[in-house]
Coordinates of C-alpha atoms and ligand atoms in Angstrom, one line a residue:
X181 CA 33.3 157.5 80.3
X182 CA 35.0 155.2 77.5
X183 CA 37.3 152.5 77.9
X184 CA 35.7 150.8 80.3
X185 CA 35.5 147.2 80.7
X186 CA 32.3 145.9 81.6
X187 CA 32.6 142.6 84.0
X188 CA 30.6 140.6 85.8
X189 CA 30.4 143.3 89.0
X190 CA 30.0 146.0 86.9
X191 CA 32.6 148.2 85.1
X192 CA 36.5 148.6 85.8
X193 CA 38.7 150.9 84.2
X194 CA 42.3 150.2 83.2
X195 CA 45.5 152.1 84.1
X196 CA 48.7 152.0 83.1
X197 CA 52.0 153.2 83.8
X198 CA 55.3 152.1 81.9
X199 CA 58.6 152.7 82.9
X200 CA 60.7 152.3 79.4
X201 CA 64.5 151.4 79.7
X202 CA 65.8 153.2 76.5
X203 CA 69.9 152.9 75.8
X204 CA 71.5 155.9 75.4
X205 CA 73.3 156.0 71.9
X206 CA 77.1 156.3 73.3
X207 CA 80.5 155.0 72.0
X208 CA 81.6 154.2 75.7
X209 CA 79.7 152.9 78.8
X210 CA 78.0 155.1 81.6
X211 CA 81.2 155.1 84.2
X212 CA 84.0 153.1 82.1
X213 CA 85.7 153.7 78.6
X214 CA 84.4 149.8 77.4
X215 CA 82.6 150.3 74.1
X216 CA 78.8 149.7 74.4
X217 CA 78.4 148.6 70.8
X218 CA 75.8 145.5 70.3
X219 CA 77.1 142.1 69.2
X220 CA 80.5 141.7 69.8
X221 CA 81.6 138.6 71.4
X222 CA 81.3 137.8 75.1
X223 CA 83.0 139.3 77.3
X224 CA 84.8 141.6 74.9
X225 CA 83.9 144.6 76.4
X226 CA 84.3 144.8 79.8
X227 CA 86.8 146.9 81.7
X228 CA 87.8 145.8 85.6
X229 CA 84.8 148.4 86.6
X230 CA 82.4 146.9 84.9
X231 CA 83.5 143.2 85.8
X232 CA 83.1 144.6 90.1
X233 CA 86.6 144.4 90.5
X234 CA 87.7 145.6 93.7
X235 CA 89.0 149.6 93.8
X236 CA 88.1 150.7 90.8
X237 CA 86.7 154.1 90.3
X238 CA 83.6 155.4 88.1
X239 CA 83.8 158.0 86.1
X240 CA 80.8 159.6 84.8
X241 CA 80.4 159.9 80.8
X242 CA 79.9 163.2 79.7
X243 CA 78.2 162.0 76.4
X244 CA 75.5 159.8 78.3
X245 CA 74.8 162.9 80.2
X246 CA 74.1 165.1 77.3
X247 CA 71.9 162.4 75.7
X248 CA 69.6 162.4 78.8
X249 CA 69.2 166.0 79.1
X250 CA 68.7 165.7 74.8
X251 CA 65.5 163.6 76.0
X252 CA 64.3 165.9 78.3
X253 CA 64.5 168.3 76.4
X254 CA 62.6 166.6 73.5
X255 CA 59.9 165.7 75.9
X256 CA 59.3 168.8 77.2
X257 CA 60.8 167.7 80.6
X258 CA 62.6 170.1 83.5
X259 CA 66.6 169.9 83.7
X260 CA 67.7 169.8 87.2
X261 CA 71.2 171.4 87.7
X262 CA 71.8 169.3 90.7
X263 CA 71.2 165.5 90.4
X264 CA 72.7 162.8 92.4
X265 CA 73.6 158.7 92.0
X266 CA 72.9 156.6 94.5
X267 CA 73.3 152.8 94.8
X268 CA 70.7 150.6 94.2
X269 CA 71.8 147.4 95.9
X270 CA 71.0 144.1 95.3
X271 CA 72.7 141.0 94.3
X272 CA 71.9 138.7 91.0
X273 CA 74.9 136.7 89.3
X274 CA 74.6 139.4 86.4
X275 CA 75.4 142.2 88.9
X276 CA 78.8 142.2 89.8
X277 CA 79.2 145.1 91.7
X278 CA 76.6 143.7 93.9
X279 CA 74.8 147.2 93.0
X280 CA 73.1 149.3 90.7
X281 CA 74.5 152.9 89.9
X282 CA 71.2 154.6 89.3
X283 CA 69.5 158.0 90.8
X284 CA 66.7 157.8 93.0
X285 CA 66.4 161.0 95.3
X286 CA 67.3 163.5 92.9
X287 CA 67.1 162.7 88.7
X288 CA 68.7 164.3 86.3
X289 CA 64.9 165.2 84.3
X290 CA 61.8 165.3 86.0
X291 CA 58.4 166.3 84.6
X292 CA 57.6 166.8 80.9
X293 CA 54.8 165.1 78.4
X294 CA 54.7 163.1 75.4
X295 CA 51.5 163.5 73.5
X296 CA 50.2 160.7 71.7
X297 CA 48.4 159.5 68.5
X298 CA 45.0 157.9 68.8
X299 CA 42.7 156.9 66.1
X300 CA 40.0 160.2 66.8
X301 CA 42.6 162.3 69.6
X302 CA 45.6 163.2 70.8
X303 CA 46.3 162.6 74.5
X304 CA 49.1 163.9 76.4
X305 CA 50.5 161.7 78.5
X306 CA 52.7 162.7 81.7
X307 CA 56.4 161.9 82.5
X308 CA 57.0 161.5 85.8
X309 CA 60.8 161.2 85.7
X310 CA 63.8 160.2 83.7
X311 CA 66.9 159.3 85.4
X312 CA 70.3 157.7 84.4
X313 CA 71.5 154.3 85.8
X314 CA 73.9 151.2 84.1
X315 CA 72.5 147.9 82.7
X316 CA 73.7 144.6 83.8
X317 CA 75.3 141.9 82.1
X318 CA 73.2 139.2 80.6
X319 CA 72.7 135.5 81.6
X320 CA 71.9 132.7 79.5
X321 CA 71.0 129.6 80.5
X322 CA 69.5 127.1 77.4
X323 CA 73.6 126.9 76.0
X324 CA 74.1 124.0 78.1
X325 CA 71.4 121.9 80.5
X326 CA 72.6 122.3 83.9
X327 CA 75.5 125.6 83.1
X328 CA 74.6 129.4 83.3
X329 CA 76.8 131.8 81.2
X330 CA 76.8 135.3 81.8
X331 CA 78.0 137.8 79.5
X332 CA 79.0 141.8 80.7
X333 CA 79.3 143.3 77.9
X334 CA 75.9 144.7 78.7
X335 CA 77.1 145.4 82.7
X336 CA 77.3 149.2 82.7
X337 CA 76.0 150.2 79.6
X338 CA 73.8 154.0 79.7
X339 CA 70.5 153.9 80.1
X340 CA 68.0 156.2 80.3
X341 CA 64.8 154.9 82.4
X342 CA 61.7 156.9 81.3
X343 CA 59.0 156.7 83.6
X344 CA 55.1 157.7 83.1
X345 CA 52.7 158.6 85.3
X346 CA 49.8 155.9 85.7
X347 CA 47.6 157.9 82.2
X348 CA 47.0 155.6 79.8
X349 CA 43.5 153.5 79.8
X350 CA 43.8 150.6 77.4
X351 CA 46.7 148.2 75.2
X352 CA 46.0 150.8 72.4
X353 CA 47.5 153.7 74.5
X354 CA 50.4 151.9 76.1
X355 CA 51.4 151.1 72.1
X356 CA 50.9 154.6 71.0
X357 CA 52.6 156.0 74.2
X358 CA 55.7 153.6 72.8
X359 CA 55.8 154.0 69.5
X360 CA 55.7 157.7 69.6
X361 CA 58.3 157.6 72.5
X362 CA 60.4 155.7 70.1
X363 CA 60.1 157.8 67.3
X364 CA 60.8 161.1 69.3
X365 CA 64.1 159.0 70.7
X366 CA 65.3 158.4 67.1
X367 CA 64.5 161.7 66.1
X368 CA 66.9 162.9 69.1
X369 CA 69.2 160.2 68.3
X370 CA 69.3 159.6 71.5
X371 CA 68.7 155.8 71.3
X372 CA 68.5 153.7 68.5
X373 CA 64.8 152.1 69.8
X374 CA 65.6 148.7 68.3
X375 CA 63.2 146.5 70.5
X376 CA 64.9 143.5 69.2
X377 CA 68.2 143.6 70.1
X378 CA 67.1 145.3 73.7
X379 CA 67.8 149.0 73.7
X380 CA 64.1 149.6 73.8
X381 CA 62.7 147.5 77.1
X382 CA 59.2 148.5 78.3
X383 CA 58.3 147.5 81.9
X384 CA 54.3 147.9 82.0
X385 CA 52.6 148.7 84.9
X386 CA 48.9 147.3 85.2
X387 CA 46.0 147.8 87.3
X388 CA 41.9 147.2 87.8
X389 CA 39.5 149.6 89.3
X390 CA 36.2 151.2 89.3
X391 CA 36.0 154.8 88.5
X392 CA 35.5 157.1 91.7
X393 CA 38.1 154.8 93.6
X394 CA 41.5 154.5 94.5
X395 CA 43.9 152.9 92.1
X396 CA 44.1 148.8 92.4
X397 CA 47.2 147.4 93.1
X398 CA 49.2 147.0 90.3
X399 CA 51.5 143.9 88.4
X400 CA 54.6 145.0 86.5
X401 CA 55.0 142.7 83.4
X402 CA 58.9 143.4 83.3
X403 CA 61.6 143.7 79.7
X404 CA 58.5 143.3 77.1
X405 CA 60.6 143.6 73.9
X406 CA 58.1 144.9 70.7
X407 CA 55.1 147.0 70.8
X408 CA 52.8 144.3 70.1
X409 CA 53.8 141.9 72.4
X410 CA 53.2 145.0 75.3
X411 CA 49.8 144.9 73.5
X412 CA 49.3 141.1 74.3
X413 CA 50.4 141.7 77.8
X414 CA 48.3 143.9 79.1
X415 CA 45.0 142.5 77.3
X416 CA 46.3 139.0 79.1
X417 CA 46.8 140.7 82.2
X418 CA 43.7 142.7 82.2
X419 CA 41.5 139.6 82.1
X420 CA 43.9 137.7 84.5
X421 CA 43.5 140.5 86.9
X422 CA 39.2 140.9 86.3
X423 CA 39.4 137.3 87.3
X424 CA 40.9 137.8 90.6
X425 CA 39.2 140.2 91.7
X426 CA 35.6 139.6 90.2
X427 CA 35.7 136.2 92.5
X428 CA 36.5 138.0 95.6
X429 CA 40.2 137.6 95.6
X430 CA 43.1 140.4 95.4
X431 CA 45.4 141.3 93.3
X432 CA 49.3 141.0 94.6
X433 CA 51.9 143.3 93.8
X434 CA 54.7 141.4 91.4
X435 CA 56.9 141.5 88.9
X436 CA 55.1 139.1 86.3
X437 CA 57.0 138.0 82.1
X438 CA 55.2 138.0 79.4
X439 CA 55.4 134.9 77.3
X440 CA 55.3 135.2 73.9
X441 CA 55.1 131.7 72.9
X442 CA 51.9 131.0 74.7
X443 CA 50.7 134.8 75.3
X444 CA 50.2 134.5 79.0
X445 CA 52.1 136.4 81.9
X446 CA 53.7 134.1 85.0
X447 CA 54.6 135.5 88.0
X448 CA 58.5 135.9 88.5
X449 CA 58.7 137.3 92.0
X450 CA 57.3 139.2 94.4
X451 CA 57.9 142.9 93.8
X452 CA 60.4 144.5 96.2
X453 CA 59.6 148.0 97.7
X454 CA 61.8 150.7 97.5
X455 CA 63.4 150.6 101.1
X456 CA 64.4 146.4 100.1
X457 CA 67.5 148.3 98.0
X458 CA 68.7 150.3 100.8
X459 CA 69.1 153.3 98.3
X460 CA 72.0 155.6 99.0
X461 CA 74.5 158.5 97.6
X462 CA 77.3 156.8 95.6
X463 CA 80.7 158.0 97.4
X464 CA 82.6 157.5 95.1
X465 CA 80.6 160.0 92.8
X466 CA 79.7 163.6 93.6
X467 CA 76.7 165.0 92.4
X468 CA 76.2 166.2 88.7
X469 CA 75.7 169.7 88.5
X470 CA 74.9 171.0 85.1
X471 CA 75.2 175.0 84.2
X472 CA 72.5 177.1 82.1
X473 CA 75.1 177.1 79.0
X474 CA 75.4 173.7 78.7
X475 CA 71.8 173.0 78.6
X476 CA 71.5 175.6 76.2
X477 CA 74.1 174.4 73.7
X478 CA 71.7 171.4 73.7
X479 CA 69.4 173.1 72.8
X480 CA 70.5 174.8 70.3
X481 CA 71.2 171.1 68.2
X482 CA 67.4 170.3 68.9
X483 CA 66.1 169.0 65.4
X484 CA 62.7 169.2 64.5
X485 CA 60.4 166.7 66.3
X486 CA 57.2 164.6 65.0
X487 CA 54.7 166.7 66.0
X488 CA 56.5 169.6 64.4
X489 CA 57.1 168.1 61.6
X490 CA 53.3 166.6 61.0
X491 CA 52.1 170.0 61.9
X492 CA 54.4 171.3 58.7
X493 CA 53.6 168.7 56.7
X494 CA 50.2 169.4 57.2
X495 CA 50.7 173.3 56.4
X496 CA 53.1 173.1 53.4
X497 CA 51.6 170.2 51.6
X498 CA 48.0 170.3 52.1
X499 CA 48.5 166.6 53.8
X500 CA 45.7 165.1 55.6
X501 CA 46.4 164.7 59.6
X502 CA 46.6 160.5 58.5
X503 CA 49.0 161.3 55.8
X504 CA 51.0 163.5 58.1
X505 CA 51.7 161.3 60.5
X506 CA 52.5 158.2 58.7
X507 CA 55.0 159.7 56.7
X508 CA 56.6 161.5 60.3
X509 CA 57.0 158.4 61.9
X510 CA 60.4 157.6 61.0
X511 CA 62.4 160.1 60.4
X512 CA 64.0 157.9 57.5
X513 CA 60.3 158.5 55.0
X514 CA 60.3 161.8 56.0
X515 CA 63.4 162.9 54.7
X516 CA 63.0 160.7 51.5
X517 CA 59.6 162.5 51.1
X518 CA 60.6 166.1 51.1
X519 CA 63.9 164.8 48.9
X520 CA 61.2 163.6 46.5
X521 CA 59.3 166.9 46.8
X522 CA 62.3 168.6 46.2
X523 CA 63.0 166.8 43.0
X524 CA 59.5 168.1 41.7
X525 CA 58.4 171.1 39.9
X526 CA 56.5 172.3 42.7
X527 CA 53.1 173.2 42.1
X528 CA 51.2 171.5 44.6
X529 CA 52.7 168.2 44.2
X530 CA 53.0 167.4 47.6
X531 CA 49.9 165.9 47.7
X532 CA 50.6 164.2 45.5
X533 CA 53.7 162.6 46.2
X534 CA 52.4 161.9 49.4
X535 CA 49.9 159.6 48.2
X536 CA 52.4 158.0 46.0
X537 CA 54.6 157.0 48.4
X538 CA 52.1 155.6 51.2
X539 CA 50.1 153.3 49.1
X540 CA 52.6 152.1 45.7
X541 CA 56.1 152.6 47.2
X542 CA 55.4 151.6 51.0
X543 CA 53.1 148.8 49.3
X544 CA 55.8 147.6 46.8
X545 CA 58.4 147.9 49.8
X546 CA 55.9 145.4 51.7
X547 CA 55.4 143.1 49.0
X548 CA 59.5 142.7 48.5
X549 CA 60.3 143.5 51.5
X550 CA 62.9 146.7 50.3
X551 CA 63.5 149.8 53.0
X552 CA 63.7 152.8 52.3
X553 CA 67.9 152.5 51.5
X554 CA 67.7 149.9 48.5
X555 CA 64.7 151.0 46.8
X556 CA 65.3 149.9 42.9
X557 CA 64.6 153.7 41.6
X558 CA 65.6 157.0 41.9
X559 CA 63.9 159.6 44.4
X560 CA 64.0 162.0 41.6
X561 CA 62.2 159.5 39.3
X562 CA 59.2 159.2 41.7
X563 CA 58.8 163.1 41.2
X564 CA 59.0 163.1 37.8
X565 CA 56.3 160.7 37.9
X566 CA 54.5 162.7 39.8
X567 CA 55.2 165.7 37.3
X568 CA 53.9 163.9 34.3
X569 CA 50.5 162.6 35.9
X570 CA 49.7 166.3 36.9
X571 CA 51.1 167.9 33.4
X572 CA 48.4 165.2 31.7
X573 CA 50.9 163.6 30.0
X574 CA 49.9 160.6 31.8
X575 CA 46.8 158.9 33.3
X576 CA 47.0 158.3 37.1
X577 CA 46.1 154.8 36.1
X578 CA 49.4 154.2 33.2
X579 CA 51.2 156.0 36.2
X580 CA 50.7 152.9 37.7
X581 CA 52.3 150.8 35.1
X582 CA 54.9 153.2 34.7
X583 CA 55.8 153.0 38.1
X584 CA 55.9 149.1 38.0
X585 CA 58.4 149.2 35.4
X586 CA 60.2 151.8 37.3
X587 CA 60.7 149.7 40.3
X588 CA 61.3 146.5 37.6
X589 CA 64.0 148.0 35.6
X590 CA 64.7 151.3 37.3
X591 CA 64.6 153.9 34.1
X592 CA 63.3 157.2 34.2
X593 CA 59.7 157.7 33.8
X594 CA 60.2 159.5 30.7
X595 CA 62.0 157.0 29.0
X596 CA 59.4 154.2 29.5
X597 CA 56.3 156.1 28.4
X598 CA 58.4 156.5 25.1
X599 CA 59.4 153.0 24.9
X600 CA 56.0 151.4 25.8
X601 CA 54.2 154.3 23.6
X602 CA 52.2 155.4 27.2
X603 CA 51.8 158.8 26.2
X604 CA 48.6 160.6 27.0
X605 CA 46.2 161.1 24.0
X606 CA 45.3 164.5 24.7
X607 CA 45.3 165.9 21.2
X608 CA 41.6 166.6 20.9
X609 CA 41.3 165.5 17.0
X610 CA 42.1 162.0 17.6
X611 CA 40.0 162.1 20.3
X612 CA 37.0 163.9 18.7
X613 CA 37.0 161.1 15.8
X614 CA 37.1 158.0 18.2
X615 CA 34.5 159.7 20.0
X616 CA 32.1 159.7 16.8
X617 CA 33.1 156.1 16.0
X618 CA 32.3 154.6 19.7
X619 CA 28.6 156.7 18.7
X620 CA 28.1 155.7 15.5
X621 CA 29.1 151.8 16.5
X622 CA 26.8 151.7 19.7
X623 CA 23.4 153.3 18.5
X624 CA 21.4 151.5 21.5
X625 CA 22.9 152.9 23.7
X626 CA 23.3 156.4 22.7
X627 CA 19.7 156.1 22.3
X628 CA 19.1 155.1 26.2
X629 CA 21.4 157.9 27.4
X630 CA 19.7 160.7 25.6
X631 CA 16.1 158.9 26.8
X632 CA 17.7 160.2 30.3
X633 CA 19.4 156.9 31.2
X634 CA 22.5 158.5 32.4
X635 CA 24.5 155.5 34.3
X636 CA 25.0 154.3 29.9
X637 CA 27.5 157.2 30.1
X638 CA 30.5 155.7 31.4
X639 CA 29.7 152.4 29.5
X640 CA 30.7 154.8 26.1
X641 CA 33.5 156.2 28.3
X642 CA 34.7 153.0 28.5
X643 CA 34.9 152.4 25.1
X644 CA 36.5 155.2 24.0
X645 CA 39.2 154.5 26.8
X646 CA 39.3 151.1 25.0
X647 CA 40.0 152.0 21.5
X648 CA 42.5 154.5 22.8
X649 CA 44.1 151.8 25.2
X650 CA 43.4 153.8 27.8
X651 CA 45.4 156.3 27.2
X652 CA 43.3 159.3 26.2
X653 CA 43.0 162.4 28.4
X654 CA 40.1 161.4 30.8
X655 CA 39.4 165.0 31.1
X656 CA 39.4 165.9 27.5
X657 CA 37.5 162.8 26.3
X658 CA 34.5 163.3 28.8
X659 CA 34.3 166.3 27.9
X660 CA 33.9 165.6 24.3
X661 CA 31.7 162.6 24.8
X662 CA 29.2 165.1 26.5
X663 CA 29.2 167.2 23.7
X664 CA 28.8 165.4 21.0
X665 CA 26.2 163.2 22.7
X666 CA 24.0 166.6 23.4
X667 CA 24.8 168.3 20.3
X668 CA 21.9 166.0 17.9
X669 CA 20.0 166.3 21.0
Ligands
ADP285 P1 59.0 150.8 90.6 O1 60.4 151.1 90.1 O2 58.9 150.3 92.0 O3 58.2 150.0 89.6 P2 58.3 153.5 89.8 O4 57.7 154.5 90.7 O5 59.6 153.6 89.2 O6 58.2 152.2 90.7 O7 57.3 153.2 88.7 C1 56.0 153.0 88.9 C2 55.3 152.9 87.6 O8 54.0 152.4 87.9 C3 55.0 154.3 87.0 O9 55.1 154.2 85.6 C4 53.6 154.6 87.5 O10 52.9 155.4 86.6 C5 53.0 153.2 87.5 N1 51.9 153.1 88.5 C6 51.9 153.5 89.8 N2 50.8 153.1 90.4 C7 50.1 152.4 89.5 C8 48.8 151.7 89.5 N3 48.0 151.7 90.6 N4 48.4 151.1 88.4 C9 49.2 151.1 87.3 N5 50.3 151.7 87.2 C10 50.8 152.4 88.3
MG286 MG1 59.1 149.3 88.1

């Protein structure tokens, strides 16, 4: 078995479950018209529902609804026509209905798989659930030494909890099992996954035991906000949790944060069990039943997912598996790749492009850090590029500087090789007579290579590259070299 993690007592294997909070993208909150925008100012957003205000009625958001049954379907998940809110009651300042509208009994999705990327496999990975339920506000308390503030806009807003089964065995699959999650989200548009400003929260679910027996008890490292932090976290935990138990002691189940600062988790409380939250059927909601034709018309606006997508990539372009899914990732490349393929005379040039855009455009992006919106050229220009590399006009190599000047100045390809005189030699005449010169000048060595000394060939190469500053047809003037070297042979 792999992934195991050899201690003192002999190996343990890891296993995690996450349970990811994703936002449904919505104009308006789950039960109230408020707008669920990010970023406005305190308090700007709140209706007298979301503030707990005595007698006020929720009414369910038809949009939130069709988002959740969008990510079902996109994970492969079961709609169920019948699905019920309960209360989930507890209190915290930030809570001011003293409750949480979520569903418990009965969710809205159940079931379903997300398969993820690893470096040598794909592994599916299980959902148990996803259900519906409001956020709550927001509390800050470093504004002012001994005052809390607490801000609602949050209090109410969709989301839609995605829940795992207990599948993945290290840090690298809990940050595949994310990022992919992410991406499939943002291909649904059905949350914008921005970790940063919260709509992406991953709870992480962590536990120690030896293969052949039960499941250890688990600590929940709650609201980790970017994939590598979730990384830290659960290597932290992992060693946190051999500790404990490798000198006799037991794991408890809590709810533990992650601290970034100093990459340890603390413990924030004990974790409660289900029956603490007295669970039961909101009344003042009935349950939401959902028809065949409405599920349907869902599906119908389905759009092309990752995998999908990779898999085409893969079939259309010739792309290597790597290739494919770097460029699927984000929806965003994608797009601006097959634009740029579009832009192209075809023949074959997928490849191409593709390799184009990974290594000089992402790495140019990186180096001045430019997305994929404010690039300083035209998409069309990066396939005409591409068009003139595999028409020989130019080397791969004066591509290069081509494409610096592109992103410098951002003219046409075209137009620079005129300007900076880049064209290809191809014309086998001038070739032919630089080839004699580069023989007639370096006698020694010509002497070596046709004594069998072969590595002395791309030392005349060179040179012929060299008087042609670089720009003769590699092809042609190989081939001409060969020739004229075994011709007095
Ligand atoms: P809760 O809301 O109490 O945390 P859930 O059932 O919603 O409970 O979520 C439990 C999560 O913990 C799931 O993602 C599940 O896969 C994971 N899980 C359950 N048991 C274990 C375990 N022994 N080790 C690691 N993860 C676990
Ligand atoms: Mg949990």
């Amino acid at each position: 078995m792999k992934n195991l993690i050899q201690g003192q007592t002999g190996q343990w294997e890891v296993v995690i479950g996450l349970e990811v909070h994703a936002q449904a993208v919505s104009n308006a909150k789950l039960f109230s018209g408020a707008s669920a925008v990010f970023g406005a100012d305190p308090n700007t957003q709140v209706t007298f529902l979301d503030a707990g205000m005595p007698g006020m009625l929720p009414v369910l958001n038809k949009a939130c609804v069709d988002q959740a049954i969008k990510t079902g379907l996109g994970m492969n998940s079961t709609i169920n026509k019948v699905s019920v809110f309960d209360r989930k009651n507890y209190f915290y300042p930030d809570l001011p209905l003293g409750y949480q509208i979520s569903q418990f009994y009965y969710p809205i999705v159940t079931g379903g798989y997300i398969d993820i990327d690893l470096e040598n496999e794909v592994k599916r990975i299980n959902i148990t659930r996803l259900h519906l339920e409001q956020d709550a506000g927001k509390s800050t308390h470093d504004l002012h030494p001994s005052l809390s503030y607490i801000d609602f806009n949050r209090a109410g807003v969709a989301l839609m909890e995605i829940v795992s089964e207990p599948e993945m065995r290290s840090s690298q699959e809990a940050m595949a099992y994310v990022k992919k999650l992410r991406s499939i989200l943002r291909y649904l548009g059905t949350c914008d996954g921005n970790m940063e400003e919260g709509s992406l929260r991953v709870d992480a679910n962590i536990s120690l035991h030896q293969p052949g027996t039960p499941f250890g008890t688990r600590a929940e490292i709650k609201n980790v906000n970017s994939v590598r932090f979730l990384g830290q976290a659960i290597e932290y935990e992992i060693v946190r949790q051999l500790d404990i138990i490798e000198s006799g002691g037991t794991v408890i189940q809590e709810t533990r944060l992650f601290d970034p600062a100093k990459g340890v988790t603390r413990s924030m409380r004990s974790k409660e069990d289900a029956m603490d939250y007295r669970y039961f059927p909101d009344p003042d909601l009935r349950p939401l039943v959902l028809d065949e034709a409405r599920i349907e018309a869902i599906r119908v606006t389905m759009p092309e997912l990752p995998d999908a997508k990779r898999d085409r990539f893969i079939q259309e372009f010739s792309l290597t598996k790597y290739d494919a899914n770097v460029l699927v990732a984000e929806k965003e490349t994608a797009d601006f790749y097959e634009e740029i393929v579009g832009f192209s005379k075809g023949h074959g040039s997928g490849k191409l492009i593709a390799n184009w855009l990974i290594v000089e455009v992402f790495g140019a992006m990186n180096r001045d850090s430019k997305s994929i919106d404010d690039l300083p050229f035209e998409p069309q220009h990066l396939a005409n590029l591409v068009d003139l590399i595999i028409d020989n006009t130019i080397s791969g190599k004066i591509a290069k500087d081509v494409f610096s000047k592109m992103w410098e100045t951002g003219k046409a390809p075209a137009q620079l090789i005129d300007e900076l005189g880049l064209k290809q030699v191809s014309d086998t005449g001038v070739i032919e007579k630089t080839v004699d010169d580069v023989i007639a000048a370096n006698a020694s060595q010509v002497e070596q290579y046709r004594a069998g000394k072969e590595q002395v060939f791309g030392f005349l190469v060179g040179q012929v590259m060299k008087a042609l500053q670089g720009k003769a047809n590699p092809g042609v003037a190989n081939e001409m070299l060969k020739k004229k070297l075994k011709a007095t042979n």
